[in-house]
XYZ file of C-alpha atoms in Angstrom:
185
model
C -88.989 16.696 -24.262
C -89.854 14.267 -27.047
C -89.948 10.524 -27.341
C -89.292 8.432 -30.412
C -91.649 6.656 -32.795
C -90.136 4.177 -35.232
C -92.547 3.150 -38.029
C -92.800 -0.479 -39.193
C -89.926 -1.459 -41.478
C -87.771 1.453 -40.302
C -84.481 1.387 -38.410
C -80.880 0.654 -39.291
C -80.524 -2.907 -40.654
C -77.535 -5.170 -40.264
C -77.695 -8.331 -42.353
C -75.441 -11.386 -42.273
C -75.950 -14.875 -43.641
C -76.936 -15.923 -40.097
C -79.201 -13.074 -38.916
C -80.987 -9.888 -39.817
C -81.064 -7.256 -37.064
C -82.938 -3.944 -37.252
C -81.930 -1.338 -34.676
C -85.160 0.247 -33.401
C -84.040 2.242 -30.321
C -80.402 2.786 -29.324
C -78.115 4.717 -26.988
C -77.751 7.249 -29.808
C -81.481 7.979 -29.332
C -80.832 8.722 -25.648
C -82.154 5.358 -24.445
C -80.565 3.237 -21.725
C -82.280 0.217 -23.330
C -81.359 -1.094 -26.784
C -84.291 -2.444 -28.796
C -83.930 -4.591 -31.917
C -86.121 -6.555 -34.296
C -84.314 -9.790 -35.137
C -85.069 -12.279 -37.924
C -83.796 -15.695 -36.822
C -83.299 -18.028 -39.822
C -83.961 -21.775 -39.715
C -81.011 -23.603 -38.180
C -79.682 -20.651 -36.140
C -78.713 -21.439 -32.514
C -77.237 -18.576 -30.479
C -75.778 -21.089 -27.988
C -76.276 -20.964 -24.226
C -74.532 -18.010 -22.618
C -74.684 -15.557 -19.713
C -74.072 -11.851 -19.105
C -72.697 -10.453 -15.863
C -74.240 -6.978 -16.213
C -76.900 -7.137 -18.946
C -80.527 -8.064 -18.606
C -82.533 -9.025 -21.681
C -86.107 -9.390 -22.844
C -87.208 -11.425 -25.880
C -90.699 -11.362 -27.433
C -91.557 -13.771 -30.266
C -93.415 -11.853 -33.001
C -93.676 -14.547 -35.702
C -92.630 -18.153 -36.067
C -91.345 -20.459 -33.381
C -88.195 -20.561 -31.250
C -86.838 -22.897 -28.612
C -86.062 -20.820 -25.497
C -83.906 -21.476 -22.428
C -83.732 -19.216 -19.339
C -82.541 -21.161 -16.278
C -79.484 -22.621 -14.600
C -79.391 -26.325 -15.498
C -78.906 -28.969 -12.828
C -75.883 -29.969 -14.897
C -74.202 -28.132 -17.784
C -73.641 -31.044 -20.141
C -71.555 -31.162 -23.296
C -71.878 -28.551 -25.970
C -75.665 -28.806 -26.386
C -78.273 -27.039 -24.224
C -81.424 -28.477 -25.845
C -81.950 -31.246 -23.254
C -80.982 -29.243 -20.167
C -83.272 -29.320 -17.120
C -83.136 -27.240 -13.959
C -83.108 -28.653 -10.431
C -86.739 -27.411 -10.199
C -87.763 -29.248 -13.386
C -87.668 -26.300 -15.811
C -87.059 -27.367 -19.409
C -86.463 -25.778 -22.781
C -89.710 -24.278 -24.120
C -90.915 -24.280 -27.722
C -92.396 -20.787 -27.984
C -94.648 -19.287 -30.638
C -95.838 -15.758 -31.385
C -96.737 -13.877 -28.207
C -94.337 -15.754 -25.928
C -91.695 -13.770 -24.073
C -88.560 -14.471 -22.055
C -86.916 -12.257 -19.418
C -83.261 -12.929 -18.573
C -81.654 -11.346 -15.488
C -77.862 -10.917 -15.264
C -76.074 -14.228 -14.663
C -78.916 -16.452 -15.943
C -77.941 -18.958 -18.673
C -80.131 -18.457 -21.720
C -80.367 -19.364 -25.397
C -82.679 -19.462 -28.395
C -82.770 -21.636 -31.493
C -84.906 -21.813 -34.611
C -85.386 -25.559 -35.131
C -88.069 -25.076 -37.797
C -87.829 -24.652 -41.567
C -89.204 -21.075 -41.481
C -87.702 -17.803 -40.262
C -88.808 -16.522 -36.867
C -88.973 -12.879 -35.860
C -88.511 -11.464 -32.375
C -88.298 -8.181 -30.523
C -85.135 -8.128 -28.414
C -84.342 -5.581 -25.702
C -81.076 -5.289 -23.801
C -80.136 -3.131 -20.830
C -77.824 -1.312 -20.524
C -77.167 0.009 -23.993
C -74.941 0.079 -26.068
C -73.217 -3.326 -25.504
C -75.507 -5.279 -27.835
C -75.499 -2.508 -30.419
C -71.721 -2.754 -30.677
C -71.893 -6.556 -30.526
C -74.202 -6.708 -33.572
C -72.093 -4.181 -35.490
C -68.933 -6.178 -34.871
C -70.447 -9.582 -35.625
C -71.509 -8.271 -39.047
C -67.865 -7.398 -39.731
C -66.699 -10.860 -38.624
C -69.371 -12.710 -40.650
C -68.642 -10.544 -43.715
C -64.885 -11.195 -43.621
C -65.017 -14.368 -45.729
C -66.584 -17.765 -46.270
C -65.505 -19.159 -42.903
C -66.119 -17.516 -39.541
C -63.057 -16.903 -37.366
C -64.078 -18.600 -34.093
C -61.287 -16.818 -32.215
C -62.529 -13.418 -33.386
C -66.088 -14.288 -32.317
C -64.880 -15.442 -28.890
C -62.787 -12.291 -28.315
C -65.648 -10.054 -29.449
C -68.130 -11.813 -27.142
C -65.798 -11.342 -24.160
C -65.614 -7.587 -24.885
C -69.398 -7.272 -24.825
C -70.174 -9.276 -21.667
C -71.104 -12.556 -23.382
C -69.872 -15.655 -21.524
C -70.453 -18.504 -23.986
C -71.395 -21.910 -22.496
C -72.301 -23.842 -25.664
C -71.305 -22.883 -29.231
C -73.186 -20.541 -31.534
C -74.269 -22.604 -34.554
C -75.840 -21.876 -37.883
C -76.801 -25.008 -39.781
C -79.442 -24.124 -42.375
C -81.761 -26.988 -43.304
C -80.755 -28.807 -46.473
C -83.276 -28.377 -49.255
C -83.768 -31.073 -51.878
C -82.003 -30.308 -55.136
C -84.703 -29.782 -57.776
C -82.326 -30.878 -60.549
C -81.742 -34.305 -58.989
C -85.495 -34.895 -58.721
C -85.975 -34.037 -62.386
C -83.067 -36.237 -63.431
C -84.766 -39.223 -61.821
C -88.016 -38.573 -63.656
C -90.073 -37.609 -60.615
């Protein structure tokens, strides 16, 4: 019997304008756990959601992410960033070395609210739900300039994702260098 060693920078990459996902270990490798390296760009918010059968583990490798892993006292509006649990748990700003475990049924989310990409190791059990999810989301995001919200919703339902707040990708606006030059600065 043999295991699997995946060198740095190796694995199948899926890239969209909103995320870069590298498949490290998959069901195809004989694993019951899917393992991915994910680059989370500035402005990406996965939105609060739950899974009925999946459990997940997130480990921040580089950068900083806001993390949520609790049932809020009240699910308010379409924004999870100010949620608090009945026990006083709050959203955590997590840097490299922080991790988050999410059991089935637990609301969770992550967001990159900084101006730099973050990188995380993401594991999901059982495989291959998230593998298929990432493959399909690449197809949806590559289909044109606008994302078909209905297609995303239907795809999430198929792969055990119960969305509570919307997925958002709002990259930070960078100053236009030409306008600064035009004003003599």
